Amino acid sequence: MSLPPPVNAPLAPGVLSPGLIHNLHQLLVAMECMHCMPVISLHQAILQLHLLDEGAVAALEAESPELLRSRSEELVQRLILSHEEWHRALARVAGVVEIDVLGFDLEPDAFRLLPLQQARAHHVVPLGMANEQLFIASATPTRVELQRDLAYLTGHTVTLVWGSPQAIERRLDVQDRIVHAGHDAPGDRISEEIRKRLLPVGPASVEPAQLEDLVMQAMVEVGSAAESEQLASTSESAGMVKLVNRMISEAQRTQASDIHIESNPGEALTAIRFRRDGDMEPYLWLPAKLRAPLVSRIKIMAKLDIAERRRPQDGKIDFAEFGGQSLELRVAVMPTHDGLEDVVLRLLTSAKPLPLGQLGLQPRDLATIAGFSQRSFGMVLAAGPTGSGKTTTLHSMLAEVNTAERKIWTAEDPIEITQPGLRQVQMNPKIGLTFANAMRGFLRADPDIIMIGEVRDAETAKIAIEASLTGHLVLSTLHTNNACESVVRLLDLGMDPMNFADSLLGIVAQRLVRSLCPACAEELPMDTQAWDELVQEYVDGGGIDTATARQRLLEAAGVAEPGQIRVRHAVGCEHCGGKGYKGRMGVYEILQNSRLVRQLIQDRARPSELFEAAVREGMRSLRHDALEKVVQGRLDLRQARLAYR
């Protein structure tokens, strides 16, 4: 192959790099030169383009001359050439000019002659008009049907030139940003306010520029249809699909537990926030025109009614059905003011149970809970608000006794944690499969241990207590603030206090708070004033005096004098995204049934009486456990207070 001529020399395809053809004028000159070039064969084109060496071409000729003539498609089938290389060689044989699509100066009206959406559909780039011809770059310029289709779409005579498919795709992406960043229609442009608020979540998150590209693409595709009745089609546009998929993938990657989509009236921005480690964090702000298509897209994925905007709706999304990873999302759509809707998506990643020792339990509490799980009958309840780790605690207990000698049934809604050996049943109220019905079925299926996702009504509570009194260990959860309130809650549901007092083994109340980042937490000694304030705060929990509080805190810290206590404080680093916290830890309050507690339950004592009696018998309240973890350097005071205030 001869050396390329200087830039100012006549442009001759075949001896000139495509990168030297930068505009339509040079392209026309190159085509004139092409007419003067001798016709070449396919094997000559392969050699000119350095697709194969001479030895390989000679071997193919010797094997069968038709391979490089009428049977050339076999070169691709046999993986001798790629699809791209084969089309490029055919283009060279046909005398088609090659250009560098990325470096070519497009005519200003190029994408007016062939709109971007149609260019993407055919994977081509329009270059512009010259000599009454519309020049278009394609990776398959010898396809007659492509040339015919493009001529029909544009109404012009079309001449195809060759460009690499990678360069075409990149140029289309570049043109997408150039064209639509300057769009003058109201609301089509991403304002500087929105651009500044394209916030990445956590370290090494998605680049804001990538989010901006997706937002721009969605806005262009939606156009003015978002204000019309065409929500079903606009919400399934490529840009909106990519945007929602990226949002869910980012939430899963950053280990968010929930995605909150918050619609605001008028032209106000729509907020998307993630809940990570219990705290809400901003992720993205979207223009008002994407509000309705975004909500409709999620409704479609969850198989909900996109026309219903007045009533709450619940559904589920299997993200794997939409090209994502294995992930189930629970969807709640809530109507808000001005006819708008908010959406909350809870990420239900299938997880394995944590060992009891990794829950953050104090040694005394670990032994107590392990003892509960070894009992052959009775009831154990985990109490706390939504998202406090109750299900995790129960599954950790089950993991301790999940052996071949035991039959364990669980009724859950939804199933968030799986482990081999458990017989797990997903609740479905629409077909009558409720916790109460599942309990009845379990009792006919010869269980040793039963776990019920939640005691929601009197019927479920009654069956659970009866099962625990007839030789079964029953585990369940309650949405209450502390252990003693849980007793009153069940009695208020109509439970017989005698039976409940006999069946109860214990109640584990818990909260989840943010753990200090192990990479940057700063350790400092505790001064006298801070120590005295901490002791008083411990006493304020009720049930103990100052001397007992001092003794408990010193024992928890493992020191003899307050001056030896060293506490840790949040700082912030790259590992924790500058927050000072990484992961979460449980804070616990365990009410054990005893002779005194049993008598108080049977007498329907007030929660305060139960609490004082339990503390006298050694129970640590949520406040006590949290403050003990402070002197142990496991929490800071700010997070500890969140557990009991």
PDB file of N, CA and C in Angstrom, residues 427-519:
ATOM      1  N   MET A 427     -47.360 -14.071  51.373  1.00  0.00           N
ATOM      2  CA  MET A 427     -48.761 -13.735  51.576  1.00  0.00           C
ATOM      3  C   MET A 427     -49.354 -13.086  50.319  1.00  0.00           C
ATOM      4  N   ASN A 428     -50.644 -13.358  50.105  1.00  0.00           N
ATOM      5  CA  ASN A 428     -51.363 -12.790  48.960  1.00  0.00           C
ATOM      6  C   ASN A 428     -52.813 -12.556  49.370  1.00  0.00           C
ATOM      7  N   PRO A 429     -53.095 -11.401  49.989  1.00  0.00           N
ATOM      8  CA  PRO A 429     -54.464 -11.144  50.474  1.00  0.00           C
ATOM      9  C   PRO A 429     -55.508 -11.152  49.367  1.00  0.00           C
ATOM     10  N   LYS A 430     -55.121 -10.884  48.123  1.00  0.00           N
ATOM     11  CA  LYS A 430     -56.086 -10.845  47.028  1.00  0.00           C
ATOM     12  C   LYS A 430     -56.757 -12.192  46.805  1.00  0.00           C
ATOM     13  N   ILE A 431     -56.076 -13.267  47.158  1.00  0.00           N
ATOM     14  CA  ILE A 431     -56.659 -14.602  47.003  1.00  0.00           C
ATOM     15  C   ILE A 431     -56.991 -15.220  48.356  1.00  0.00           C
ATOM     16  N   GLY A 432     -56.967 -14.398  49.410  1.00  0.00           N
ATOM     17  CA  GLY A 432     -57.335 -14.883  50.732  1.00  0.00           C
ATOM     18  C   GLY A 432     -56.220 -15.510  51.527  1.00  0.00           C
ATOM     19  N   LEU A 433     -54.961 -15.415  51.019  1.00  0.00           N
ATOM     20  CA  LEU A 433     -53.834 -15.989  51.750  1.00  0.00           C
ATOM     21  C   LEU A 433     -53.298 -14.928  52.711  1.00  0.00           C
ATOM     22  N   THR A 434     -53.855 -14.906  53.929  1.00  0.00           N
ATOM     23  CA  THR A 434     -53.465 -13.947  54.955  1.00  0.00           C
ATOM     24  C   THR A 434     -52.622 -14.647  56.012  1.00  0.00           C
ATOM     25  N   PHE A 435     -52.094 -13.855  56.958  1.00  0.00           N
ATOM     26  CA  PHE A 435     -51.295 -14.442  58.028  1.00  0.00           C
ATOM     27  C   PHE A 435     -52.125 -15.429  58.848  1.00  0.00           C
ATOM     28  N   ALA A 436     -53.374 -15.078  59.117  1.00  0.00           N
ATOM     29  CA  ALA A 436     -54.232 -15.968  59.913  1.00  0.00           C
ATOM     30  C   ALA A 436     -54.476 -17.285  59.182  1.00  0.00           C
ATOM     31  N   ASN A 437     -54.784 -17.220  57.881  1.00  0.00           N
ATOM     32  CA  ASN A 437     -55.020 -18.449  57.112  1.00  0.00           C
ATOM     33  C   ASN A 437     -53.756 -19.284  56.992  1.00  0.00           C
ATOM     34  N   ALA A 438     -52.617 -18.594  56.829  1.00  0.00           N
ATOM     35  CA  ALA A 438     -51.357 -19.328  56.750  1.00  0.00           C
ATOM     36  C   ALA A 438     -51.076 -20.056  58.063  1.00  0.00           C
ATOM     37  N   MET A 439     -51.354 -19.401  59.186  1.00  0.00           N
ATOM     38  CA  MET A 439     -51.143 -20.041  60.487  1.00  0.00           C
ATOM     39  C   MET A 439     -51.978 -21.307  60.622  1.00  0.00           C
ATOM     40  N   ARG A 440     -53.237 -21.241  60.200  1.00  0.00           N
ATOM     41  CA  ARG A 440     -54.086 -22.432  60.268  1.00  0.00           C
ATOM     42  C   ARG A 440     -53.497 -23.562  59.423  1.00  0.00           C
ATOM     43  N   GLY A 441     -53.013 -23.198  58.233  1.00  0.00           N
ATOM     44  CA  GLY A 441     -52.413 -24.212  57.375  1.00  0.00           C
ATOM     45  C   GLY A 441     -51.149 -24.795  57.971  1.00  0.00           C
ATOM     46  N   PHE A 442     -50.318 -23.950  58.578  1.00  0.00           N
ATOM     47  CA  PHE A 442     -49.074 -24.434  59.176  1.00  0.00           C
ATOM     48  C   PHE A 442     -49.349 -25.456  60.282  1.00  0.00           C
ATOM     49  N   LEU A 443     -50.376 -25.208  61.079  1.00  0.00           N
ATOM     50  CA  LEU A 443     -50.660 -26.104  62.201  1.00  0.00           C
ATOM     51  C   LEU A 443     -51.087 -27.489  61.731  1.00  0.00           C
ATOM     52  N   ARG A 444     -51.522 -27.586  60.475  1.00  0.00           N
ATOM     53  CA  ARG A 444     -51.859 -28.899  59.901  1.00  0.00           C
ATOM     54  C   ARG A 444     -50.669 -29.517  59.168  1.00  0.00           C
ATOM     55  N   ALA A 445     -49.541 -28.786  59.129  1.00  0.00           N
ATOM     56  CA  ALA A 445     -48.383 -29.254  58.352  1.00  0.00           C
ATOM     57  C   ALA A 445     -47.225 -29.673  59.251  1.00  0.00           C
ATOM     58  N   ASP A 446     -47.532 -30.062  60.488  1.00  0.00           N
ATOM     59  CA  ASP A 446     -46.551 -30.633  61.418  1.00  0.00           C
ATOM     60  C   ASP A 446     -45.322 -29.740  61.595  1.00  0.00           C
ATOM     61  N   PRO A 447     -45.491 -28.511  62.107  1.00  0.00           N
ATOM     62  CA  PRO A 447     -44.330 -27.636  62.282  1.00  0.00           C
ATOM     63  C   PRO A 447     -43.659 -27.822  63.641  1.00  0.00           C
ATOM     64  N   ASP A 448     -42.385 -27.460  63.710  1.00  0.00           N
ATOM     65  CA  ASP A 448     -41.701 -27.294  64.995  1.00  0.00           C
ATOM     66  C   ASP A 448     -41.622 -25.808  65.348  1.00  0.00           C
ATOM     67  N   ILE A 449     -41.318 -25.000  64.348  1.00  0.00           N
ATOM     68  CA  ILE A 449     -41.176 -23.560  64.547  1.00  0.00           C
ATOM     69  C   ILE A 449     -41.980 -22.844  63.470  1.00  0.00           C
ATOM     70  N   ILE A 450     -42.666 -21.786  63.867  1.00  0.00           N
ATOM     71  CA  ILE A 450     -43.455 -20.979  62.928  1.00  0.00           C
ATOM     72  C   ILE A 450     -43.019 -19.524  63.061  1.00  0.00           C
ATOM     73  N   MET A 451     -42.792 -18.883  61.939  1.00  0.00           N
ATOM     74  CA  MET A 451     -42.535 -17.446  61.952  1.00  0.00           C
ATOM     75  C   MET A 451     -43.640 -16.745  61.176  1.00  0.00           C
ATOM     76  N   ILE A 452     -44.290 -15.783  61.806  1.00  0.00           N
ATOM     77  CA  ILE A 452     -45.337 -14.992  61.174  1.00  0.00           C
ATOM     78  C   ILE A 452     -44.799 -13.580  60.971  1.00  0.00           C
ATOM     79  N   GLY A 453     -44.901 -13.090  59.761  1.00  0.00           N
ATOM     80  CA  GLY A 453     -44.305 -11.796  59.443  1.00  0.00           C
ATOM     81  C   GLY A 453     -44.749 -10.678  60.353  1.00  0.00           C
ATOM     82  N   GLU A 454     -46.028 -10.647  60.747  1.00  0.00           N
ATOM     83  CA  GLU A 454     -46.519  -9.572  61.604  1.00  0.00           C
ATOM     84  C   GLU A 454     -47.847  -9.977  62.232  1.00  0.00           C
ATOM     85  N   VAL A 455     -48.023  -9.628  63.498  1.00  0.00           N
ATOM     86  CA  VAL A 455     -49.315  -9.787  64.163  1.00  0.00           C
ATOM     87  C   VAL A 455     -50.097  -8.503  63.930  1.00  0.00           C
ATOM     88  N   ARG A 456     -51.046  -8.553  62.987  1.00  0.00           N
ATOM     89  CA  ARG A 456     -51.778  -7.352  62.590  1.00  0.00           C
ATOM     90  C   ARG A 456     -53.179  -7.269  63.173  1.00  0.00           C
ATOM     91  N   ASP A 457     -53.736  -8.416  63.566  1.00  0.00           N
ATOM     92  CA  ASP A 457     -55.139  -8.412  64.001  1.00  0.00           C
ATOM     93  C   ASP A 457     -55.335  -9.438  65.106  1.00  0.00           C
ATOM     94  N   ALA A 458     -56.515  -9.388  65.690  1.00  0.00           N
ATOM     95  CA  ALA A 458     -56.827 -10.265  66.816  1.00  0.00           C
ATOM     96  C   ALA A 458     -56.814 -11.736  66.407  1.00  0.00           C
ATOM     97  N   GLU A 459     -57.282 -12.017  65.196  1.00  0.00           N
ATOM     98  CA  GLU A 459     -57.344 -13.408  64.751  1.00  0.00           C
ATOM     99  C   GLU A 459     -55.956 -14.022  64.667  1.00  0.00           C
ATOM    100  N   THR A 460     -55.025 -13.293  64.046  1.00  0.00           N
ATOM    101  CA  THR A 460     -53.657 -13.802  63.923  1.00  0.00           C
ATOM    102  C   THR A 460     -53.027 -13.965  65.298  1.00  0.00           C
ATOM    103  N   ALA A 461     -53.224 -12.967  66.187  1.00  0.00           N
ATOM    104  CA  ALA A 461     -52.645 -13.039  67.528  1.00  0.00           C
ATOM    105  C   ALA A 461     -53.183 -14.239  68.306  1.00  0.00           C
ATOM    106  N   LYS A 462     -54.488 -14.491  68.196  1.00  0.00           N
ATOM    107  CA  LYS A 462     -55.092 -15.597  68.928  1.00  0.00           C
ATOM    108  C   LYS A 462     -54.534 -16.943  68.462  1.00  0.00           C
ATOM    109  N   ILE A 463     -54.423 -17.119  67.142  1.00  0.00           N
ATOM    110  CA  ILE A 463     -53.903 -18.390  66.627  1.00  0.00           C
ATOM    111  C   ILE A 463     -52.444 -18.565  67.012  1.00  0.00           C
ATOM    112  N   ALA A 464     -51.658 -17.452  66.974  1.00  0.00           N
ATOM    113  CA  ALA A 464     -50.246 -17.534  67.328  1.00  0.00           C
ATOM    114  C   ALA A 464     -50.077 -17.948  68.788  1.00  0.00           C
ATOM    115  N   ILE A 465     -50.879 -17.392  69.678  1.00  0.00           N
ATOM    116  CA  ILE A 465     -50.778 -17.743  71.101  1.00  0.00           C
ATOM    117  C   ILE A 465     -51.190 -19.195  71.320  1.00  0.00           C
ATOM    118  N   GLU A 466     -52.244 -19.617  70.666  1.00  0.00           N
ATOM    119  CA  GLU A 466     -52.680 -21.011  70.798  1.00  0.00           C
ATOM    120  C   GLU A 466     -51.594 -21.966  70.307  1.00  0.00           C
ATOM    121  N   ALA A 467     -50.938 -21.613  69.188  1.00  0.00           N
ATOM    122  CA  ALA A 467     -49.873 -22.474  68.659  1.00  0.00           C
ATOM    123  C   ALA A 467     -48.702 -22.549  69.631  1.00  0.00           C
ATOM    124  N   SER A 468     -48.365 -21.406  70.254  1.00  0.00           N
ATOM    125  CA  SER A 468     -47.228 -21.396  71.177  1.00  0.00           C
ATOM    126  C   SER A 468     -47.520 -22.183  72.450  1.00  0.00           C
ATOM    127  N   LEU A 469     -48.799 -22.350  72.772  1.00  0.00           N
ATOM    128  CA  LEU A 469     -49.179 -23.113  73.969  1.00  0.00           C
ATOM    129  C   LEU A 469     -49.328 -24.600  73.701  1.00  0.00           C
ATOM    130  N   THR A 470     -49.264 -24.985  72.436  1.00  0.00           N
ATOM    131  CA  THR A 470     -49.486 -26.402  72.079  1.00  0.00           C
ATOM    132  C   THR A 470     -48.242 -27.032  71.468  1.00  0.00           C
ATOM    133  N   GLY A 471     -47.072 -26.578  71.939  1.00  0.00           N
ATOM    134  CA  GLY A 471     -45.840 -27.267  71.552  1.00  0.00           C
ATOM    135  C   GLY A 471     -45.118 -26.712  70.351  1.00  0.00           C
ATOM    136  N   HIS A 472     -45.346 -25.436  70.006  1.00  0.00           N
ATOM    137  CA  HIS A 472     -44.635 -24.834  68.879  1.00  0.00           C
ATOM    138  C   HIS A 472     -43.937 -23.552  69.325  1.00  0.00           C
ATOM    139  N   LEU A 473     -42.761 -23.320  68.761  1.00  0.00           N
ATOM    140  CA  LEU A 473     -42.078 -22.044  68.968  1.00  0.00           C
ATOM    141  C   LEU A 473     -42.567 -21.088  67.890  1.00  0.00           C
ATOM    142  N   VAL A 474     -43.130 -19.961  68.296  1.00  0.00           N
ATOM    143  CA  VAL A 474     -43.712 -18.993  67.363  1.00  0.00           C
ATOM    144  C   VAL A 474     -42.930 -17.683  67.442  1.00  0.00           C
ATOM    145  N   LEU A 475     -42.492 -17.199  66.300  1.00  0.00           N
ATOM    146  CA  LEU A 475     -41.791 -15.919  66.203  1.00  0.00           C
ATOM    147  C   LEU A 475     -42.634 -14.965  65.370  1.00  0.00           C
ATOM    148  N   SER A 476     -42.697 -13.709  65.768  1.00  0.00           N
ATOM    149  CA  SER A 476     -43.454 -12.739  64.987  1.00  0.00           C
ATOM    150  C   SER A 476     -42.972 -11.331  65.304  1.00  0.00           C
ATOM    151  N   THR A 477     -43.564 -10.331  64.626  1.00  0.00           N
ATOM    152  CA  THR A 477     -43.182  -8.931  64.825  1.00  0.00           C
ATOM    153  C   THR A 477     -44.404  -8.099  65.185  1.00  0.00           C
ATOM    154  N   LEU A 478     -44.134  -6.945  65.794  1.00  0.00           N
ATOM    155  CA  LEU A 478     -45.168  -5.971  66.140  1.00  0.00           C
ATOM    156  C   LEU A 478     -44.638  -4.573  65.833  1.00  0.00           C
ATOM    157  N   HIS A 479     -45.510  -3.696  65.386  1.00  0.00           N
ATOM    158  CA  HIS A 479     -45.134  -2.306  65.158  1.00  0.00           C
ATOM    159  C   HIS A 479     -45.448  -1.492  66.417  1.00  0.00           C
ATOM    160  N   THR A 480     -44.550  -1.546  67.377  1.00  0.00           N
ATOM    161  CA  THR A 480     -44.698  -0.788  68.624  1.00  0.00           C
ATOM    162  C   THR A 480     -43.373  -0.113  68.951  1.00  0.00           C
ATOM    163  N   ASN A 481     -43.408   0.830  69.906  1.00  0.00           N
ATOM    164  CA  ASN A 481     -42.227   1.628  70.203  1.00  0.00           C
ATOM    165  C   ASN A 481     -41.250   0.937  71.135  1.00  0.00           C
ATOM    166  N   ASN A 482     -41.744   0.126  72.060  1.00  0.00           N
ATOM    167  CA  ASN A 482     -40.838  -0.562  72.978  1.00  0.00           C
ATOM    168  C   ASN A 482     -41.466  -1.877  73.422  1.00  0.00           C
ATOM    169  N   ALA A 483     -40.725  -2.610  74.242  1.00  0.00           N
ATOM    170  CA  ALA A 483     -41.162  -3.955  74.617  1.00  0.00           C
ATOM    171  C   ALA A 483     -42.421  -3.926  75.478  1.00  0.00           C
ATOM    172  N   CYS A 484     -42.488  -3.014  76.440  1.00  0.00           N
ATOM    173  CA  CYS A 484     -43.631  -3.007  77.352  1.00  0.00           C
ATOM    174  C   CYS A 484     -44.910  -2.560  76.662  1.00  0.00           C
ATOM    175  N   GLU A 485     -44.816  -1.644  75.705  1.00  0.00           N
ATOM    176  CA  GLU A 485     -45.998  -1.243  74.938  1.00  0.00           C
ATOM    177  C   GLU A 485     -46.541  -2.408  74.111  1.00  0.00           C
ATOM    178  N   SER A 486     -45.657  -3.319  73.702  1.00  0.00           N
ATOM    179  CA  SER A 486     -46.098  -4.466  72.902  1.00  0.00           C
ATOM    180  C   SER A 486     -47.065  -5.342  73.675  1.00  0.00           C
ATOM    181  N   VAL A 487     -46.834  -5.464  74.991  1.00  0.00           N
ATOM    182  CA  VAL A 487     -47.738  -6.264  75.820  1.00  0.00           C
ATOM    183  C   VAL A 487     -49.133  -5.659  75.810  1.00  0.00           C
ATOM    184  N   VAL A 488     -49.209  -4.351  76.015  1.00  0.00           N
ATOM    185  CA  VAL A 488     -50.496  -3.674  76.042  1.00  0.00           C
ATOM    186  C   VAL A 488     -51.180  -3.755  74.688  1.00  0.00           C
ATOM    187  N   ARG A 489     -50.396  -3.639  73.605  1.00  0.00           N
ATOM    188  CA  ARG A 489     -50.976  -3.709  72.258  1.00  0.00           C
ATOM    189  C   ARG A 489     -51.702  -5.033  72.046  1.00  0.00           C
ATOM    190  N   LEU A 490     -51.082  -6.143  72.424  1.00  0.00           N
ATOM    191  CA  LEU A 490     -51.710  -7.447  72.226  1.00  0.00           C
ATOM    192  C   LEU A 490     -52.930  -7.619  73.134  1.00  0.00           C
ATOM    193  N   LEU A 491     -52.838  -7.116  74.339  1.00  0.00           N
ATOM    194  CA  LEU A 491     -54.009  -7.213  75.225  1.00  0.00           C
ATOM    195  C   LEU A 491     -55.163  -6.377  74.687  1.00  0.00           C
ATOM    196  N   ASP A 492     -54.839  -5.224  74.073  1.00  0.00           N
ATOM    197  CA  ASP A 492     -55.884  -4.389  73.476  1.00  0.00           C
ATOM    198  C   ASP A 492     -56.538  -5.058  72.274  1.00  0.00           C
ATOM    199  N   LEU A 493     -55.823  -5.991  71.637  1.00  0.00           N
ATOM    200  CA  LEU A 493     -56.410  -6.727  70.516  1.00  0.00           C
ATOM    201  C   LEU A 493     -57.422  -7.770  70.991  1.00  0.00           C
ATOM    202  N   GLY A 494     -57.520  -7.953  72.318  1.00  0.00           N
ATOM    203  CA  GLY A 494     -58.499  -8.900  72.845  1.00  0.00           C
ATOM    204  C   GLY A 494     -57.898 -10.200  73.332  1.00  0.00           C
ATOM    205  N   MET A 495     -56.559 -10.240  73.490  1.00  0.00           N
ATOM    206  CA  MET A 495     -55.947 -11.482  73.945  1.00  0.00           C
ATOM    207  C   MET A 495     -56.280 -11.757  75.412  1.00  0.00           C
ATOM    208  N   ASP A 496     -56.421 -13.019  75.731  1.00  0.00           N
ATOM    209  CA  ASP A 496     -56.635 -13.425  77.108  1.00  0.00           C
ATOM    210  C   ASP A 496     -55.327 -13.242  77.871  1.00  0.00           C
ATOM    211  N   PRO A 497     -55.277 -12.419  78.891  1.00  0.00           N
ATOM    212  CA  PRO A 497     -54.006 -12.148  79.582  1.00  0.00           C
ATOM    213  C   PRO A 497     -53.384 -13.389  80.214  1.00  0.00           C
ATOM    214  N   MET A 498     -54.195 -14.343  80.632  1.00  0.00           N
ATOM    215  CA  MET A 498     -53.648 -15.565  81.226  1.00  0.00           C
ATOM    216  C   MET A 498     -52.879 -16.367  80.179  1.00  0.00           C
ATOM    217  N   ASN A 499     -53.519 -16.596  79.022  1.00  0.00           N
ATOM    218  CA  ASN A 499     -52.850 -17.363  77.965  1.00  0.00           C
ATOM    219  C   ASN A 499     -51.616 -16.636  77.431  1.00  0.00           C
ATOM    220  N   PHE A 500     -51.752 -15.313  77.239  1.00  0.00           N
ATOM    221  CA  PHE A 500     -50.621 -14.557  76.704  1.00  0.00           C
ATOM    222  C   PHE A 500     -49.441 -14.585  77.676  1.00  0.00           C
ATOM    223  N   ALA A 501     -49.712 -14.408  78.962  1.00  0.00           N
ATOM    224  CA  ALA A 501     -48.635 -14.434  79.953  1.00  0.00           C
ATOM    225  C   ALA A 501     -47.938 -15.788  79.983  1.00  0.00           C
ATOM    226  N   ASP A 502     -48.692 -16.859  79.779  1.00  0.00           N
ATOM    227  CA  ASP A 502     -48.087 -18.200  79.786  1.00  0.00           C
ATOM    228  C   ASP A 502     -47.293 -18.485  78.518  1.00  0.00           C
ATOM    229  N   SER A 503     -47.715 -17.921  77.395  1.00  0.00           N
ATOM    230  CA  SER A 503     -47.061 -18.246  76.121  1.00  0.00           C
ATOM    231  C   SER A 503     -45.809 -17.416  75.867  1.00  0.00           C
ATOM    232  N   LEU A 504     -45.741 -16.215  76.433  1.00  0.00           N
ATOM    233  CA  LEU A 504     -44.656 -15.286  76.090  1.00  0.00           C
ATOM    234  C   LEU A 504     -43.318 -15.733  76.671  1.00  0.00           C
ATOM    235  N   LEU A 505     -42.301 -15.784  75.801  1.00  0.00           N
ATOM    236  CA  LEU A 505     -40.922 -15.999  76.242  1.00  0.00           C
ATOM    237  C   LEU A 505     -40.203 -14.667  76.413  1.00  0.00           C
ATOM    238  N   GLY A 506     -40.388 -13.784  75.453  1.00  0.00           N
ATOM    239  CA  GLY A 506     -39.727 -12.490  75.549  1.00  0.00           C
ATOM    240  C   GLY A 506     -40.081 -11.614  74.367  1.00  0.00           C
ATOM    241  N   ILE A 507     -39.768 -10.315  74.529  1.00  0.00           N
ATOM    242  CA  ILE A 507     -40.005  -9.332  73.473  1.00  0.00           C
ATOM    243  C   ILE A 507     -38.698  -8.575  73.231  1.00  0.00           C
ATOM    244  N   VAL A 508     -38.281  -8.522  71.972  1.00  0.00           N
ATOM    245  CA  VAL A 508     -37.062  -7.818  71.583  1.00  0.00           C
ATOM    246  C   VAL A 508     -37.472  -6.532  70.875  1.00  0.00           C
ATOM    247  N   ALA A 509     -37.340  -5.393  71.552  1.00  0.00           N
ATOM    248  CA  ALA A 509     -37.581  -4.099  70.908  1.00  0.00           C
ATOM    249  C   ALA A 509     -36.254  -3.592  70.351  1.00  0.00           C
ATOM    250  N   GLN A 510     -36.287  -2.963  69.189  1.00  0.00           N
ATOM    251  CA  GLN A 510     -35.025  -2.568  68.568  1.00  0.00           C
ATOM    252  C   GLN A 510     -35.175  -1.344  67.680  1.00  0.00           C
ATOM    253  N   ARG A 511     -34.035  -0.707  67.425  1.00  0.00           N
ATOM    254  CA  ARG A 511     -33.905   0.392  66.483  1.00  0.00           C
ATOM    255  C   ARG A 511     -32.622   0.176  65.700  1.00  0.00           C
ATOM    256  N   LEU A 512     -32.557   0.763  64.514  1.00  0.00           N
ATOM    257  CA  LEU A 512     -31.320   0.770  63.749  1.00  0.00           C
ATOM    258  C   LEU A 512     -30.790   2.193  63.692  1.00  0.00           C
ATOM    259  N   VAL A 513     -29.503   2.364  64.001  1.00  0.00           N
ATOM    260  CA  VAL A 513     -28.846   3.667  63.913  1.00  0.00           C
ATOM    261  C   VAL A 513     -27.576   3.507  63.081  1.00  0.00           C
ATOM    262  N   ARG A 514     -27.021   4.616  62.659  1.00  0.00           N
ATOM    263  CA  ARG A 514     -25.856   4.578  61.775  1.00  0.00           C
ATOM    264  C   ARG A 514     -24.581   4.327  62.573  1.00  0.00           C
ATOM    265  N   SER A 515     -23.774   3.391  62.072  1.00  0.00           N
ATOM    266  CA  SER A 515     -22.501   3.072  62.712  1.00  0.00           C
ATOM    267  C   SER A 515     -21.431   4.072  62.289  1.00  0.00           C
ATOM    268  N   LEU A 516     -20.475   4.294  63.168  1.00  0.00           N
ATOM    269  CA  LEU A 516     -19.351   5.159  62.830  1.00  0.00           C
ATOM    270  C   LEU A 516     -18.509   4.526  61.737  1.00  0.00           C
ATOM    271  N   CYS A 517     -17.999   5.355  60.842  1.00  0.00           N
ATOM    272  CA  CYS A 517     -17.139   4.851  59.777  1.00  0.00           C
ATOM    273  C   CYS A 517     -15.844   4.324  60.383  1.00  0.00           C
ATOM    274  N   PRO A 518     -15.491   3.070  60.139  1.00  0.00           N
ATOM    275  CA  PRO A 518     -14.266   2.521  60.741  1.00  0.00           C
ATOM    276  C   PRO A 518     -12.994   3.149  60.189  1.00  0.00           C
ATOM    277  N   ALA A 519     -13.097   3.811  59.041  1.00  0.00           N
ATOM    278  CA  ALA A 519     -11.901   4.356  58.411  1.00  0.00           C
ATOM    279  C   ALA A 519     -11.515   5.733  58.939  1.00  0.00           C
TER     280      ALA A 519
END
